[in-house]
Coordinates of C-alpha atoms in Angstrom, one line a residue:
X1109 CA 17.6 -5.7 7.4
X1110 CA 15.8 -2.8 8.6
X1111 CA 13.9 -4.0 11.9
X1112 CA 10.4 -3.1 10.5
X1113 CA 11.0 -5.8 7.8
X1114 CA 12.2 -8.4 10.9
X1115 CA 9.3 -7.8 12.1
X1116 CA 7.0 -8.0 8.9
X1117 CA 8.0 -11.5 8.3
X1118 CA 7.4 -12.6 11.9
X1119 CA 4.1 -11.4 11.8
X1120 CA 2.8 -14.0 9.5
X1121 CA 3.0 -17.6 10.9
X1122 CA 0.5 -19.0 8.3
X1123 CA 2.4 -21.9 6.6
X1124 CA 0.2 -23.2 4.0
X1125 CA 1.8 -23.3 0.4
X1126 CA 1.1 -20.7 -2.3
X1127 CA -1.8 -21.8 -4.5
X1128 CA -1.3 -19.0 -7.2
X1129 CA 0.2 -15.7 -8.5
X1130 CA -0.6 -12.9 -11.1
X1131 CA 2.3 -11.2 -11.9
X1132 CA -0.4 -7.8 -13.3
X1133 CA 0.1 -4.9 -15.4
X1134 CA -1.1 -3.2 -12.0
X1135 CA -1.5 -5.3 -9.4
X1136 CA 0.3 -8.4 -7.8
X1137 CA -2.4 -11.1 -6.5
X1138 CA -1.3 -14.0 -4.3
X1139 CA -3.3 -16.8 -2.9
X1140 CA -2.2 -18.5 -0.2
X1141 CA -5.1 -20.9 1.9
X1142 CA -8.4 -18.5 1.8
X1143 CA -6.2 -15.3 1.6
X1144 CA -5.9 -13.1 -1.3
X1145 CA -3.4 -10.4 -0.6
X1146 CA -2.3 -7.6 -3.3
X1147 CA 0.7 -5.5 -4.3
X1148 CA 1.5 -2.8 -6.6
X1149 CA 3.2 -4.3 -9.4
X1150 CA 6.6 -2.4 -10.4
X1151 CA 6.4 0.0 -13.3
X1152 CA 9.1 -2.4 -15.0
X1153 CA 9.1 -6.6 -15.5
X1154 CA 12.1 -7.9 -17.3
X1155 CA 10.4 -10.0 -20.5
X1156 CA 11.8 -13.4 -18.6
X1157 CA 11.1 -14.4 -15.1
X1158 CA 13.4 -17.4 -14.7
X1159 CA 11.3 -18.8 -11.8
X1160 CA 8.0 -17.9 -13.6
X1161 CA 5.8 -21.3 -13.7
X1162 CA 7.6 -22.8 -10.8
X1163 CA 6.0 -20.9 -7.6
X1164 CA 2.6 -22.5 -7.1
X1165 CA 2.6 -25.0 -4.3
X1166 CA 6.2 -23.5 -3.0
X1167 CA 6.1 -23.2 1.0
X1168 CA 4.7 -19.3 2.1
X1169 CA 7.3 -19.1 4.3
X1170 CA 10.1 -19.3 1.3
X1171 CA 8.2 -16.8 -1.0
X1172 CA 7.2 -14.5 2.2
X1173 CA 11.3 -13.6 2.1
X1174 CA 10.9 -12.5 -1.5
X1175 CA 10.0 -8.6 0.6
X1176 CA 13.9 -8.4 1.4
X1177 CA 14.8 -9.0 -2.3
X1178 CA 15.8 -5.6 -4.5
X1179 CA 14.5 -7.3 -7.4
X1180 CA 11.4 -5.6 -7.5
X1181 CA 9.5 -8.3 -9.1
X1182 CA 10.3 -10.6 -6.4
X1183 CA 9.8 -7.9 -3.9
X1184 CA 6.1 -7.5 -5.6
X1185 CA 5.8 -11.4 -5.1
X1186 CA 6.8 -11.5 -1.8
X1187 CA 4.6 -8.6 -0.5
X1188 CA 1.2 -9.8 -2.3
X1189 CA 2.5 -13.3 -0.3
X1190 CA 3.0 -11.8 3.1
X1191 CA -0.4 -10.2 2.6
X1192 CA -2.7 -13.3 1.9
X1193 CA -1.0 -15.1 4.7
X1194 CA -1.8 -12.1 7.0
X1195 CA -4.7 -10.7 6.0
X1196 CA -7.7 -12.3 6.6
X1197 CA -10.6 -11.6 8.5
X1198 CA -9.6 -12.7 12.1
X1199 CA -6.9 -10.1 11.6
X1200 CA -7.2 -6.5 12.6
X1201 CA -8.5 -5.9 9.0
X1202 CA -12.2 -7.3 10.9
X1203 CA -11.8 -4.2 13.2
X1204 CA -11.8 -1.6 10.3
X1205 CA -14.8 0.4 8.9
X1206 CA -15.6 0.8 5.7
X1207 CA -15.1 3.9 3.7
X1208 CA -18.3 5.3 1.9
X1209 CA -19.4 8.3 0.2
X1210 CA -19.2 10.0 -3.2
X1211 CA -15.5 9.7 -4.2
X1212 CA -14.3 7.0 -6.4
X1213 CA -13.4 4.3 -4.3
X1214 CA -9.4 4.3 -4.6
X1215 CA -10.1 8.6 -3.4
X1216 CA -12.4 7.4 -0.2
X1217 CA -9.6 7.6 2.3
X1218 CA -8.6 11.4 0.9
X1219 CA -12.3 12.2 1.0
X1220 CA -12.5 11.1 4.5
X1221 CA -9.3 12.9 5.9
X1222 CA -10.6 16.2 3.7
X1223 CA -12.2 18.3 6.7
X1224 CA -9.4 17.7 8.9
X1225 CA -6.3 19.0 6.4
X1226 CA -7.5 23.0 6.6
X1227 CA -4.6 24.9 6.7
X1228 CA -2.1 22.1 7.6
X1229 CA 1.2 21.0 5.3
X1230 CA 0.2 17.9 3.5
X1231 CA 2.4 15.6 1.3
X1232 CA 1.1 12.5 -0.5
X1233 CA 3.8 9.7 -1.5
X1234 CA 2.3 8.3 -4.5
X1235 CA 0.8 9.9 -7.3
X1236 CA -3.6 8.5 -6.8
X1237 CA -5.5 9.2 -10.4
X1238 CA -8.2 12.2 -9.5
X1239 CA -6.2 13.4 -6.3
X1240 CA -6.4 17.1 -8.1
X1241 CA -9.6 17.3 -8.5
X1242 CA -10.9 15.8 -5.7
X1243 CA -8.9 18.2 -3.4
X1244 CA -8.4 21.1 -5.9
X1245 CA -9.1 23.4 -3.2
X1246 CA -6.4 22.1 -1.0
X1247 CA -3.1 22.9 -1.2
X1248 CA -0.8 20.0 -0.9
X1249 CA 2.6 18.3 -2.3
X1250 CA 2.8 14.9 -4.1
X1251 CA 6.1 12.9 -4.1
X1252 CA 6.4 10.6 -7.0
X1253 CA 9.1 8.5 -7.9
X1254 CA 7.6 8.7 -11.9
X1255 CA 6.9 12.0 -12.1
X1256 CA 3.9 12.9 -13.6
X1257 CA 2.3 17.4 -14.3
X1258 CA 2.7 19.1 -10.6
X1259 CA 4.5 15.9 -8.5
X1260 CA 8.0 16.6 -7.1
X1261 CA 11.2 14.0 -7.3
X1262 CA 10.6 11.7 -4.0
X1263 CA 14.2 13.0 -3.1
X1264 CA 12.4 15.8 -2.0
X1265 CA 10.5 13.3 0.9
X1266 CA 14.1 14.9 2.9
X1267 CA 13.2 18.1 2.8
X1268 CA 9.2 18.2 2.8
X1269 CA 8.5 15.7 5.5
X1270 CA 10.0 16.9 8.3
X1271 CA 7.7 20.0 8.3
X1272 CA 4.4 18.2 7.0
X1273 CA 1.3 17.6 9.5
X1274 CA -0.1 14.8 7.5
X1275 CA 1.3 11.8 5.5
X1276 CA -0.6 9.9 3.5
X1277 CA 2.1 7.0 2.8
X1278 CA 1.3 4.3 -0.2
X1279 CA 1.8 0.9 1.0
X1280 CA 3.8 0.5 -2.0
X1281 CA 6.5 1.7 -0.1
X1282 CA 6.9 -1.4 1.5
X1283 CA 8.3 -3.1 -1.9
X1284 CA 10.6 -1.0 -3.0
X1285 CA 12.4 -0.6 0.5
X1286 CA 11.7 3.2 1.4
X1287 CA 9.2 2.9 3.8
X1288 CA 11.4 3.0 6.7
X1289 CA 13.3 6.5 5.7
X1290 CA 9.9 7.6 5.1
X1291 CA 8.1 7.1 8.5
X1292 CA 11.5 8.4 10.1
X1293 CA 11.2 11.5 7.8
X1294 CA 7.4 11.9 9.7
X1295 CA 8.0 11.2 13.2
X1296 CA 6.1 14.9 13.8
X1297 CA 3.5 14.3 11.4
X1298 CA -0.1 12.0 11.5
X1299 CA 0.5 9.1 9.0
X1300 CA -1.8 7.4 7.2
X1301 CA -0.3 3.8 5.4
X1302 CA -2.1 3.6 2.8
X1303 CA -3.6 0.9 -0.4
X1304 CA -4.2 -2.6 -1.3
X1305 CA -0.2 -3.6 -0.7
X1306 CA -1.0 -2.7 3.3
X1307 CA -0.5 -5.2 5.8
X1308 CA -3.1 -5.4 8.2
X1309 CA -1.0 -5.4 11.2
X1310 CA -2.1 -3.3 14.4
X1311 CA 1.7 -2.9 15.3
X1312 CA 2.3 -0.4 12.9
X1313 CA 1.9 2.3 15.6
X1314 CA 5.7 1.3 16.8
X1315 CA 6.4 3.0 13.7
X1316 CA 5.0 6.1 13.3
X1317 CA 2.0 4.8 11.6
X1318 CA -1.6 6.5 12.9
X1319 CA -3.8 5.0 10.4
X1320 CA -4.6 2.2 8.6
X1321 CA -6.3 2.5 5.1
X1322 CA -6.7 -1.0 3.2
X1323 CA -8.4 -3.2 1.6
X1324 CA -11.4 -6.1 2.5
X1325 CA -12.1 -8.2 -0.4
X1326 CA -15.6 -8.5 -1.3
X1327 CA -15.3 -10.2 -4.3
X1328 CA -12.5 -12.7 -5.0
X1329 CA -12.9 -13.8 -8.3
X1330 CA -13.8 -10.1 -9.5
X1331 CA -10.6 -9.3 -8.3
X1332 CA -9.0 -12.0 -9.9
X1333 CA -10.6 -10.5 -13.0
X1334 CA -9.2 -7.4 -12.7
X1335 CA -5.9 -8.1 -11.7
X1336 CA -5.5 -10.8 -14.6
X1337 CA -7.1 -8.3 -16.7
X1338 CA -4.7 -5.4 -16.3
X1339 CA -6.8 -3.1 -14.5
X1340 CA -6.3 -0.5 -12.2
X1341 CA -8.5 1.4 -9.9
X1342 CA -11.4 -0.6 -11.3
X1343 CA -10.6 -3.2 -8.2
X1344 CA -12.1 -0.6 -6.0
X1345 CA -15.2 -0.6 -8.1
X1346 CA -16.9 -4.0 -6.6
X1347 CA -14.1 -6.3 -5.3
X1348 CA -12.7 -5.0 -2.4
X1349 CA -13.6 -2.0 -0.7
X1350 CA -11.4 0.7 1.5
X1351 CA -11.6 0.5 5.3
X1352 CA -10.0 3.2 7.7
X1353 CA -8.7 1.6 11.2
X1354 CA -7.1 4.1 13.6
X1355 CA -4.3 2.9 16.2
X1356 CA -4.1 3.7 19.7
X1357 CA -1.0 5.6 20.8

């Protein structure tokens, strides 16, 4: 497997068994120890999980190996595991600083990088809810693998990124296996990895990555809520917040 992926799974030594998972219409939650860790849940769950009932109490270390499956439920699990285990507060996530202001909370880390994107080629993997509007004075090109009014086909990631300045990467890409293609793609551009799947992990830089944008929790059994509830960008409104950590080079 890819070495970014090797070296993923190494990065988490926590061993402590999963307590709980919530398989969500948006997000994946995991609990494993104190940890809560999160990933995007894939668009499509087949109606039976043969293991579904039978993961609680199962070692981390097994389920943390669910990243390398295709199966993108499993992939989903296995992220959302990797993240509790690595991301708690004695992690580089501690370093971070929070992202305020006026945008709605899943926008903060667009807001933020605003004043620095005049005149520079931007692309955006991942289509965010309110991107438009919130920068619909800035030209830019969003790469969606469900297409949705003004995104282009993520095939085009082969011809966009290599001229792009800026990169703002969703975490999510981490699940379904393109991440790797895609930080190649921007080895000219600043990257910012991006969303509640991220890693806290300050050796992303080896990778391309500039930024960090993720998530703290604030409130675990809001986002327990939310995530059982089927919600979306809500978890930004009171659970967690963002938080912005830049690497050194």
């Amino acid at each position: 497997m890819n070495a970014l992926y090797d070296w993923l799974l190494a990065s988490s030594v926590q061993g402590a068994p999963l307590q709980r998972v919530c398989l969500g219409l948006n997000w994946t939650l995991a609990e494993v120890a104190d940890g809560l860790g999160f990933a995007f849940s894939p668009r499509q769950v087949p109606r039976t999980l043969g293991w579904a009932g039978s993961l609680g109490g199962q070692p981390s270390e097994r389920l943390r190996q669910w990243l390398l499956s295709w199966d993108e439920a499993e992939a989903a699990v296995g992220l959302a595991v990797l993240n509790a285990c690595v991301n708690g507060a004695a992690g580089c996530a501690g370093q971070a600083e929070p992202l305020r202001g006026d945008a709605p909370g899943h926008l903060r880390v667009f807001a933020h990088f605003r004043p620095r994107l005049e005149g520079r080629k931007v692309v955006v993997i991942g289509h965010y809810p309110g991107l438009e509007r919130l920068w619909q004075d800035l030209p830019y090109t969003c790469l969606e693998r469900h297409l949705q009014d003004g995104d282009l086909p993520d095939s085009a990631a082969e011809y966009l990124l290599p001229q792009a300045d800026w990169v703002f990467v969703s975490a999510s890409s981490i699940a379904n296996k393109t991440l790797p293609r895609l930080l190649q793609l921007s080895a000219q551009a600043r990257v910012v990895l991006m969303g509640p799947s991220l890693p806290w992990l300050p050796g992303w830089r080896q990778f391309g990555v500039d930024y960090l944008a993720g998530v703290r929790v604030l409130d675990g059994e809001a986002a327990r809520r939310v995530v059982m509830e089927g919600g979306g960008t809500r978890l930004f409104a009171g659970p967690v917040e963002y938080a912005l950590l830049g690497l050194p080079s």
